[in-house]
PDB file of C-alpha atoms in Angstrom:
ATOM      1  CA  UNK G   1      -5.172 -16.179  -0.863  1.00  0.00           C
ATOM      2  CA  UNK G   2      -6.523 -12.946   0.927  1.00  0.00           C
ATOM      3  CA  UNK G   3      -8.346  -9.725  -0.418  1.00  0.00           C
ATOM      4  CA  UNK G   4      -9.584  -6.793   0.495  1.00  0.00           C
ATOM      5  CA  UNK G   5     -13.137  -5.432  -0.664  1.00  0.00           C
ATOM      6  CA  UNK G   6     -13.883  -1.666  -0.530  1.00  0.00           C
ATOM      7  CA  UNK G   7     -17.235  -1.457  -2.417  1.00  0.00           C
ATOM      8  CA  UNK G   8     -17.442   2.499  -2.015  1.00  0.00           C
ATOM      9  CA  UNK G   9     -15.625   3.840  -4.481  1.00  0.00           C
ATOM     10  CA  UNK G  10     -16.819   7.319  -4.212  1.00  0.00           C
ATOM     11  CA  UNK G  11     -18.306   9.279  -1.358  1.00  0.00           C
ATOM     12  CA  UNK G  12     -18.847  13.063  -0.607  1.00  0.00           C
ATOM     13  CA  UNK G  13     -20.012  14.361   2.717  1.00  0.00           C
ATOM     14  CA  UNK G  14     -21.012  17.732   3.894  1.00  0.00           C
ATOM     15  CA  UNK G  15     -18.123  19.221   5.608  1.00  0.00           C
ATOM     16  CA  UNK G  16     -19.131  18.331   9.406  1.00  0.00           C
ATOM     17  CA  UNK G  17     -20.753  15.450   8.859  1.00  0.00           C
ATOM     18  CA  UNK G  18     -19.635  11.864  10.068  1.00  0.00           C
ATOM     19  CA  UNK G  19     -18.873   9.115   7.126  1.00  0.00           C
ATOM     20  CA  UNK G  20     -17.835   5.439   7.604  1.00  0.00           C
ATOM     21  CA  UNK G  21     -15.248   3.777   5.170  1.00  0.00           C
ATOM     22  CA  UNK G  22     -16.181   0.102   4.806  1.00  0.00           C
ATOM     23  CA  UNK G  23     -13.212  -2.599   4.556  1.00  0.00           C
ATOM     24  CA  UNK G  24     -14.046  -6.012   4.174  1.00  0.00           C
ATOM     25  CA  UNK G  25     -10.861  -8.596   4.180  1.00  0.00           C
ATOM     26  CA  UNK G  26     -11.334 -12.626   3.374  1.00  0.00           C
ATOM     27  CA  UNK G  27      -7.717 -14.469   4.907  1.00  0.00           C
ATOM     28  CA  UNK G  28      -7.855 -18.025   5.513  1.00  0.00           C
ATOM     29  CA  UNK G  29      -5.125 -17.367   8.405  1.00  0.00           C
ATOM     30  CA  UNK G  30      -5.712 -16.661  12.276  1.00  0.00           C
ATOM     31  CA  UNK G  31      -2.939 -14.277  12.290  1.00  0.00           C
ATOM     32  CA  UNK G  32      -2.886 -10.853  10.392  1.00  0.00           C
ATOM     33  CA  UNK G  33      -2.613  -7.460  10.319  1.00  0.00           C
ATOM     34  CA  UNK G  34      -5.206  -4.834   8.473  1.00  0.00           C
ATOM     35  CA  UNK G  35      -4.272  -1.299   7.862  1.00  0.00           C
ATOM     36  CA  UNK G  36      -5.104   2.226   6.454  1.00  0.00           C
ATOM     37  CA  UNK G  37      -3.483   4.555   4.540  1.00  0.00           C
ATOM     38  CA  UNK G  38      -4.470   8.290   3.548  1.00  0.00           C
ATOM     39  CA  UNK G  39      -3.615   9.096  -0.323  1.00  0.00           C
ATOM     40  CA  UNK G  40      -4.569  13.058  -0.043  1.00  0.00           C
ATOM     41  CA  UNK G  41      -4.197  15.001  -3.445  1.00  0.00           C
ATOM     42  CA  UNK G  42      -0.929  15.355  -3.441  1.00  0.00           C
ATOM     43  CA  UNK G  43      -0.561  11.704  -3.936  1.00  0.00           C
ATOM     44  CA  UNK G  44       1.292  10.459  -1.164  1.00  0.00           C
ATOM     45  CA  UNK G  45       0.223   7.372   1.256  1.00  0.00           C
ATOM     46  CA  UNK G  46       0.139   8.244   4.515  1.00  0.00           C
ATOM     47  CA  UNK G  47       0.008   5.493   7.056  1.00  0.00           C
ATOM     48  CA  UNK G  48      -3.175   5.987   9.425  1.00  0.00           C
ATOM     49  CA  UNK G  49      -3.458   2.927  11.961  1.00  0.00           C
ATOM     50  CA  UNK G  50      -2.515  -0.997  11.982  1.00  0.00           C
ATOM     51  CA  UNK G  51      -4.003  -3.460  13.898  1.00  0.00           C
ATOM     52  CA  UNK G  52      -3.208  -7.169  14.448  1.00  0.00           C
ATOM     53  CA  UNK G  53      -6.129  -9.446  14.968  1.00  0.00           C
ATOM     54  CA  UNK G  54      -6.027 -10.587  18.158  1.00  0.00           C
ATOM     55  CA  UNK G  55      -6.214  -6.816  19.072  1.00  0.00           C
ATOM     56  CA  UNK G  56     -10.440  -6.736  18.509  1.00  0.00           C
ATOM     57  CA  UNK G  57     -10.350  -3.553  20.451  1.00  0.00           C
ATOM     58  CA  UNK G  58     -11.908  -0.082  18.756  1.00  0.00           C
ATOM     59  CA  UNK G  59      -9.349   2.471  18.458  1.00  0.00           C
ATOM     60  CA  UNK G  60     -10.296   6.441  18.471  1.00  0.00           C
ATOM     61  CA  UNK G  61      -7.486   8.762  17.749  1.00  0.00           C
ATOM     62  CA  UNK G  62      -9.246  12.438  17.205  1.00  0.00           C
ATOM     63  CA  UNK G  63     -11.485  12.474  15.074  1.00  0.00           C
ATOM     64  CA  UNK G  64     -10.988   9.348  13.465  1.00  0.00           C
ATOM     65  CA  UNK G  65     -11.972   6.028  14.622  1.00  0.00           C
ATOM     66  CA  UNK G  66     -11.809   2.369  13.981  1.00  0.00           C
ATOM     67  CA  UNK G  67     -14.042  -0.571  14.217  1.00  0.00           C
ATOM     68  CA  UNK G  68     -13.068  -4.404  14.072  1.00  0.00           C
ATOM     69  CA  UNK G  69     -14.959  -7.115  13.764  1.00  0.00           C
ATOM     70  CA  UNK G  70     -13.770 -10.683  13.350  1.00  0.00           C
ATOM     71  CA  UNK G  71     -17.255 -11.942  13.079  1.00  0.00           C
ATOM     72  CA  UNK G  72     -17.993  -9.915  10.111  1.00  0.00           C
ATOM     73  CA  UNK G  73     -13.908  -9.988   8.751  1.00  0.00           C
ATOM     74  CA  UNK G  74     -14.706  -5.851   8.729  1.00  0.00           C
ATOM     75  CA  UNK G  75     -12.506  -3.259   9.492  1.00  0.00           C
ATOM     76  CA  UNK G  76     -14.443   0.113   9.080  1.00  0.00           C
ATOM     77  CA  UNK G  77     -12.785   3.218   9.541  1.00  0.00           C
ATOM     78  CA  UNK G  78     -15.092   5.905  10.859  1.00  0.00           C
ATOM     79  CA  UNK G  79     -14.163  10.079  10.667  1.00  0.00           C
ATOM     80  CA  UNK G  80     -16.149  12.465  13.168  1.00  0.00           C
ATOM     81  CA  UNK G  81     -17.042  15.913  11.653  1.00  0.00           C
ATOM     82  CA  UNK G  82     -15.328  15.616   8.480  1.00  0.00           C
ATOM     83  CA  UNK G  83     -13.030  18.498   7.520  1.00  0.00           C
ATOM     84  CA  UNK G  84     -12.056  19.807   4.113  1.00  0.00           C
ATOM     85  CA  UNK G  85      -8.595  18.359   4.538  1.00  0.00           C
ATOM     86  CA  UNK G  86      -9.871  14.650   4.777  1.00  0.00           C
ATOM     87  CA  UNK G  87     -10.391  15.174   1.061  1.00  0.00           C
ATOM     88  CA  UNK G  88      -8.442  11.859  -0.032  1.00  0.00           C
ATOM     89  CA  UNK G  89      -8.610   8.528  -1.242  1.00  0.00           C
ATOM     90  CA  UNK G  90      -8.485   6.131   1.548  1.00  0.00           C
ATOM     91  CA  UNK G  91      -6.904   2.192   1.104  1.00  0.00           C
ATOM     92  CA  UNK G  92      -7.431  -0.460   3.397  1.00  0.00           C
ATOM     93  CA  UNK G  93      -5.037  -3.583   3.206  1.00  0.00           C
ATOM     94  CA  UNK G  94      -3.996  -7.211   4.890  1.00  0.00           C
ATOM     95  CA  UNK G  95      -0.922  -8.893   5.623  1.00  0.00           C
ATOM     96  CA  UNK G  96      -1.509 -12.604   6.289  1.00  0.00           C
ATOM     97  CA  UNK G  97       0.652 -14.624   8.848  1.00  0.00           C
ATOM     98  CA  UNK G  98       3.408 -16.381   7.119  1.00  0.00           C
ATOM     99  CA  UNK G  99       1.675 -19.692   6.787  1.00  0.00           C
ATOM    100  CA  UNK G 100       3.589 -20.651   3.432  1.00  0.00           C
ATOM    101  CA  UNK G 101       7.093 -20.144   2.815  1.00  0.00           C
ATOM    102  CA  UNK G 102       7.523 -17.173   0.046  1.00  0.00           C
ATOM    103  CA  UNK G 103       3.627 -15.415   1.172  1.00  0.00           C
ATOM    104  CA  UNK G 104       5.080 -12.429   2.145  1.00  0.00           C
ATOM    105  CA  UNK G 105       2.669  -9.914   0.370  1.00  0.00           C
ATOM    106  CA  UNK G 106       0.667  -7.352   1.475  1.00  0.00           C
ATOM    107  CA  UNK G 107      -2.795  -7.081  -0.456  1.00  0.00           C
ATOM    108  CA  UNK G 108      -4.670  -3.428  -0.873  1.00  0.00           C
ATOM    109  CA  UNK G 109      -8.262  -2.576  -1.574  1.00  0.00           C
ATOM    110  CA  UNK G 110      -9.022  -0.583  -4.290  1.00  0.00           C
ATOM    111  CA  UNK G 111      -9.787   2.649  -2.232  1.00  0.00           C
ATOM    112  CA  UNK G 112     -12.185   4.950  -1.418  1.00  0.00           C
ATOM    113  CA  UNK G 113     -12.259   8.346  -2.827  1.00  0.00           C
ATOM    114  CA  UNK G 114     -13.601  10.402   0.055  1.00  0.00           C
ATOM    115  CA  UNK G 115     -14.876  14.188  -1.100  1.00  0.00           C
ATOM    116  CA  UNK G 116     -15.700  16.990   1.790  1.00  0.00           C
ATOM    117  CA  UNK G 117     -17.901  19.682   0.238  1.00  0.00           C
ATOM    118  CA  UNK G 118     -17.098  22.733   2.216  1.00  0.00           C
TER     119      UNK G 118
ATOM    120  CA  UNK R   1      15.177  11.935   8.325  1.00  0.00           C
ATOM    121  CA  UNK R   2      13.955   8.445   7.510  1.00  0.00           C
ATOM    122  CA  UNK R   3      12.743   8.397   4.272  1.00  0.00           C
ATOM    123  CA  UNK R   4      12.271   5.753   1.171  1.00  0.00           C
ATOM    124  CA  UNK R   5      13.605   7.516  -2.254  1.00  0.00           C
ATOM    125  CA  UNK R   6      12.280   7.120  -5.599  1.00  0.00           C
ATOM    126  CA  UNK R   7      13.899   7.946  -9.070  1.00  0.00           C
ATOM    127  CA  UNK R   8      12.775   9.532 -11.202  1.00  0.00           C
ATOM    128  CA  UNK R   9       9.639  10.757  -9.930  1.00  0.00           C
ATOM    129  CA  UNK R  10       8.331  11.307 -13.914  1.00  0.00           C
ATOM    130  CA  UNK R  11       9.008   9.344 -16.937  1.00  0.00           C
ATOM    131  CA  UNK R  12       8.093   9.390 -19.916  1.00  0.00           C
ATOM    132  CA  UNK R  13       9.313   6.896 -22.430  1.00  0.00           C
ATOM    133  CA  UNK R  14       8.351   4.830 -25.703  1.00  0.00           C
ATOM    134  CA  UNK R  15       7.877   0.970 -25.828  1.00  0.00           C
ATOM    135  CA  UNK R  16      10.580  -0.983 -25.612  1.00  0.00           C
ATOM    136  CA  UNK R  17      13.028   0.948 -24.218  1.00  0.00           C
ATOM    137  CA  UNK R  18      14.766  -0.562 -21.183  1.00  0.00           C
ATOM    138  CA  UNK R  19      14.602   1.538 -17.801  1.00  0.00           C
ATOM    139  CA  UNK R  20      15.454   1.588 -14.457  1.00  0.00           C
ATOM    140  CA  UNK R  21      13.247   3.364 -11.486  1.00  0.00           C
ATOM    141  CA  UNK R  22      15.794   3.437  -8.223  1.00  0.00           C
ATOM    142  CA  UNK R  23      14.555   2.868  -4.863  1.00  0.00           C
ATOM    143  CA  UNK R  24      16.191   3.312  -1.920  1.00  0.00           C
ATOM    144  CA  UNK R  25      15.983   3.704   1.798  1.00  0.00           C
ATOM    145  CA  UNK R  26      18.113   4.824   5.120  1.00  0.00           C
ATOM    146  CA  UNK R  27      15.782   2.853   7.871  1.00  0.00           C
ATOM    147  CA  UNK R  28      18.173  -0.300   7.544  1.00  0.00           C
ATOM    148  CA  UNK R  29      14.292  -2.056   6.518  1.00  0.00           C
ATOM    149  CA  UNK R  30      14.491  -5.923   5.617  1.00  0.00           C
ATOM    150  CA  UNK R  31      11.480  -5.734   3.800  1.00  0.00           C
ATOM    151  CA  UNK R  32      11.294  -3.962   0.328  1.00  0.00           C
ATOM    152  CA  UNK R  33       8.727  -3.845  -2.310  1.00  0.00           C
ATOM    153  CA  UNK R  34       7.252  -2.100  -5.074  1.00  0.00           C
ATOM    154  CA  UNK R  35       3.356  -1.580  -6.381  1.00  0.00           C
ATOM    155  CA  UNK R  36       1.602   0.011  -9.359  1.00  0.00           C
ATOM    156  CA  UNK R  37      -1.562   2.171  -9.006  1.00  0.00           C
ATOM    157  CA  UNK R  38      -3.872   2.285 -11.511  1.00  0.00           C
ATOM    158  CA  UNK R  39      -7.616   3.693 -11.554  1.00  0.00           C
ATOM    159  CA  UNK R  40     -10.564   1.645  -9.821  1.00  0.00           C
ATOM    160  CA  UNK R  41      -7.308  -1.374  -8.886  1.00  0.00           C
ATOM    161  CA  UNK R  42      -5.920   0.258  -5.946  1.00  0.00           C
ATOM    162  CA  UNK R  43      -2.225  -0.755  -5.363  1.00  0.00           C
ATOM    163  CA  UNK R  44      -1.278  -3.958  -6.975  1.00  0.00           C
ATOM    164  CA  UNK R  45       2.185  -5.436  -5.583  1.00  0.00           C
ATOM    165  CA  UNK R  46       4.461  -6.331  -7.815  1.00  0.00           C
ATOM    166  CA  UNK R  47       8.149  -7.869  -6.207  1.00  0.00           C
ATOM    167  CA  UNK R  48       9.184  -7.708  -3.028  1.00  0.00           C
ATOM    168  CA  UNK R  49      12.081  -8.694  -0.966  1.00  0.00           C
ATOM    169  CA  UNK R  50      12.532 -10.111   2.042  1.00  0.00           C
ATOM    170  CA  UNK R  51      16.463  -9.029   2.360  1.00  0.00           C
ATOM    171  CA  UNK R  52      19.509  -9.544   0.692  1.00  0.00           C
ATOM    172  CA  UNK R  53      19.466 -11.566  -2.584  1.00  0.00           C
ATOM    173  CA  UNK R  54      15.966 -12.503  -1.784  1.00  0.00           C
ATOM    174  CA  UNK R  55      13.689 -11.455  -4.150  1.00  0.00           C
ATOM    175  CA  UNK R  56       9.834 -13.041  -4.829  1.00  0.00           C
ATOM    176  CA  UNK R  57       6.468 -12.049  -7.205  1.00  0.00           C
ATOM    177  CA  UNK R  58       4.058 -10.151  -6.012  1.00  0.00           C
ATOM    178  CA  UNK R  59       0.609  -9.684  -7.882  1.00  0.00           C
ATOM    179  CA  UNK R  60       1.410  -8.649 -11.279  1.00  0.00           C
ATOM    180  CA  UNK R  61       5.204  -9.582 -11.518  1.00  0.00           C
ATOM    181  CA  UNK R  62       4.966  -9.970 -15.194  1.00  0.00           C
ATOM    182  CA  UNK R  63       7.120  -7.704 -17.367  1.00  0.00           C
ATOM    183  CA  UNK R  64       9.403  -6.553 -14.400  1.00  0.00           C
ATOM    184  CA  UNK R  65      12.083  -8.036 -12.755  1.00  0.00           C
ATOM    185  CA  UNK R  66      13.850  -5.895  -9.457  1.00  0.00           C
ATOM    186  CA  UNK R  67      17.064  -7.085  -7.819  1.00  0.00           C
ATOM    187  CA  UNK R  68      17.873  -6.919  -4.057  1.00  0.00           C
ATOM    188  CA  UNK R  69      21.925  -6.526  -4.163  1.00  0.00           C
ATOM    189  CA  UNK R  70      22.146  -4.064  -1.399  1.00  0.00           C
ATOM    190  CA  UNK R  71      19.908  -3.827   1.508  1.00  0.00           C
ATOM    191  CA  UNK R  72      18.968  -0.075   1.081  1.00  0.00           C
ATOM    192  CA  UNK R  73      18.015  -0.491  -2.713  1.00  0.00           C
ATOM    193  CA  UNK R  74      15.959  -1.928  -4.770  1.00  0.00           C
ATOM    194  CA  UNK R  75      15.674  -1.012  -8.033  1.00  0.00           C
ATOM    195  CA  UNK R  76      12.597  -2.013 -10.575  1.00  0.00           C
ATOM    196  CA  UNK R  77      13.422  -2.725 -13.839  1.00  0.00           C
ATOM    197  CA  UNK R  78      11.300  -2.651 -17.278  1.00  0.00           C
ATOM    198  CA  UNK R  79      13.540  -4.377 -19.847  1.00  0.00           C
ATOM    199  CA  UNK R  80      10.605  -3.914 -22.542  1.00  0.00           C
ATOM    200  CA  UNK R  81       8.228  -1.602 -21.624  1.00  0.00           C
ATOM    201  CA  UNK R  82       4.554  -1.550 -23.122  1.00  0.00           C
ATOM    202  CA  UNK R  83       2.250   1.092 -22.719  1.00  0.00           C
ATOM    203  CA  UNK R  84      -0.278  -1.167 -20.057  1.00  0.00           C
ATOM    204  CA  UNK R  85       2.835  -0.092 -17.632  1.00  0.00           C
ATOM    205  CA  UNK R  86       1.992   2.930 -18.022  1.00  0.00           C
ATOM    206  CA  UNK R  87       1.213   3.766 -14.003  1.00  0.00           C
ATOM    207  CA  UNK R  88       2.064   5.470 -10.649  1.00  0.00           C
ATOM    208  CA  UNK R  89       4.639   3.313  -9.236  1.00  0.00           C
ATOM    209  CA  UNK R  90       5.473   3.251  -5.274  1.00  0.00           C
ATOM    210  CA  UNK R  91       8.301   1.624  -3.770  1.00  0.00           C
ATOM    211  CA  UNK R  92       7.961   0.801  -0.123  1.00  0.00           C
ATOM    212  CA  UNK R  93      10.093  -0.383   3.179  1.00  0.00           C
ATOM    213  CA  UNK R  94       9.461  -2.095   6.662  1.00  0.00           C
ATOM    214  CA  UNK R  95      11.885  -3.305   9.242  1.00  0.00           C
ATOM    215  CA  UNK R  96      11.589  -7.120   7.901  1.00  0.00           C
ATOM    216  CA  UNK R  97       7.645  -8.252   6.848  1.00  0.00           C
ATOM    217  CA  UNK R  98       4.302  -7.057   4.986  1.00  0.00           C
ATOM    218  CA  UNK R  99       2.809  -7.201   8.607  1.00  0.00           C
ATOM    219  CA  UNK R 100       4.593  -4.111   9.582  1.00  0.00           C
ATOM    220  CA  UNK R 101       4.024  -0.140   9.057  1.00  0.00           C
ATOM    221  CA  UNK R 102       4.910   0.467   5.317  1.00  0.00           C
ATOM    222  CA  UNK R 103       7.439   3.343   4.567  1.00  0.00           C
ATOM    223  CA  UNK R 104       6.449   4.602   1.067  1.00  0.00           C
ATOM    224  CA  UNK R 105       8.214   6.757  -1.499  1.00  0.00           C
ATOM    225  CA  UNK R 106       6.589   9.757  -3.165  1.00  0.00           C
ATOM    226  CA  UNK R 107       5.584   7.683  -6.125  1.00  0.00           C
ATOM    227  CA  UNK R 108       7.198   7.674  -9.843  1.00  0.00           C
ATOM    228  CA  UNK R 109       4.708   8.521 -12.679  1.00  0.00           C
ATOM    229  CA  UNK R 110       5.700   6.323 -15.871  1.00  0.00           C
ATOM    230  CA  UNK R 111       4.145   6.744 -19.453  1.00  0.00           C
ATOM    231  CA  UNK R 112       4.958   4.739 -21.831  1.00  0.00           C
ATOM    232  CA  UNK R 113       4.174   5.632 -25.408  1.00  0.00           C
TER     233      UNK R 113
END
C-alpha cells in the first residue's frame, strides 16, 4: 500500500515571505516517483516537478524549490518570496514501482491550501 | 495542442439517472485514469487503464464502471448515481504508467440531487 500525508491543510503567508509545503509518503517499494501539482483558483492541476527516488538531489527552479529525503520518506516543496499568484492548493503524490501485477495507481495527498496575503 | 478533454464540464442530475462523462485525449497516452475531488480527501483514483481493453480499480471504484475501447477515450460511467458522487471529477493521461507526468482535463463538476 502507499500514502501520502500532508498535515497542513491551510497556510497563509505574507506576500514575500518564504513557506515550506510538507509531504510525507510511506511505500514499501525501492522504486518510485513523488510529484507536485499546483490547483490555482481556477481549478486546474498544474504539474510542478517529478522526481524518481534514486534522484536524492534538491531541485531549485525560480523561486520554487524541492527537498528529498529518503531517510525521513519527505518530499518538501519550498517557495522563495511568495507572490500573490502562488495562491493555490498544492498536492503531493506517489507512484510505486510495479511490484504486483494490476498496482498501477497513483496515490495523492490531500493538499495544502496555500493563501498569500498581499 | 496536446490536451486531455472532459465532457461535460457541469452536471447536474437526480439519483439514479444513468450518465456518461467522456474523456478523451490526442497524446497517443497508454495510461488513462480518472479521480474524484472532494473537500479535506484530495484526489481519490477511481479506474484506470493501462491500454486497450485493460481496465482496473482504483481507490473508490465502487458505483462506477469506465471502459477502455479506444485508446484516446475513456469514458466514466454512473449507471445509478447517488448524491455521495456528487464531486469534481478529473480524467487524466500519461504515455503508459502512474510513474509518469499526468496530463489532466479541466475537471467535470457533477451534482447529483
Amino acid at each position: 500500500a502507499q500514502k501520502v500525508t500532508q498535515a497542513q491543510t491551510e497556510i497563509s503567508v505574507v506576500e514575500k515571505e518564504d513557506v515550506t509545503l510538507d509531504c510525507v509518503y510511506e511505500t514499501r517499494d525501492t522504486t518510485y516517483y513523488l510529484f507536485w501539482y499546483k490547483q490555482p483558483p481556477s481549478g486546474e492541476l498544474v504539474f510542478l516537478i517529478r522526481r524518481n527516488s534514486f534522484d536524492e538531489q534538491n531541485e531549485i527552479s525560480g523561486r520554487y524549490s524541492w527537498n528529498f529525503q529518503k531517510s525521513t520518506s519527505s518530499f518538501n516543496f519550498t517557495i522563495t518570496a511568495s507572490q500573490v499568484v502562488d495562491s493555490a492548493v498544492y498536492f503531493c503524490a506517489l507512484s510505486a514501482s510495479r511490484t504486483n501485477f494490476g498496482n498501477e495507481k497513483l496515490t495523492f495527498g490531500t493538499g495544502t491550501r496555500l493563501t498569500i496575503i498581499p | 495542442e496536446a490536451q486531455v478533454t472532459q465532457n461535460p464540464r457541469y452536471l447536474i442530475t437526480v439519483t439514479g439517472k444513468k450518465l456518461t462523462v467522456t474523456c478523451s485525449q490526442n497524446m497517443n497516452h497508454e495510461y488513462m485514469s480518472w479521480y474524484r475531488q472532494d473537500p479535506g480527501l484530495g484526489l481519490r483514483q477511481i479506474y484506470y487503464s493501462m491500454n486497450v481493453e485493460v481496465t482496473d480499480k482504483g481507490d473508490v471504484p465502487e458505483g462506477y464502471k469506465v471502459s477502455r475501447k479506444e485508446k484516446r477515450n475513456f469514458p466514466l460511467i454512473l449507471e445509478s448515481p447517488s448524491p455521495n458522487q456528487t464531486s469534481l471529477y478529473f480524467c487524466a493521461s500519461s504515455l503508459s504508467t502512474p510513474r509518469e507526468t499526468q496530463y489532466f482535463g479541466p475537471g467535470t463538476r457533477l451534482l447529483v440531487l
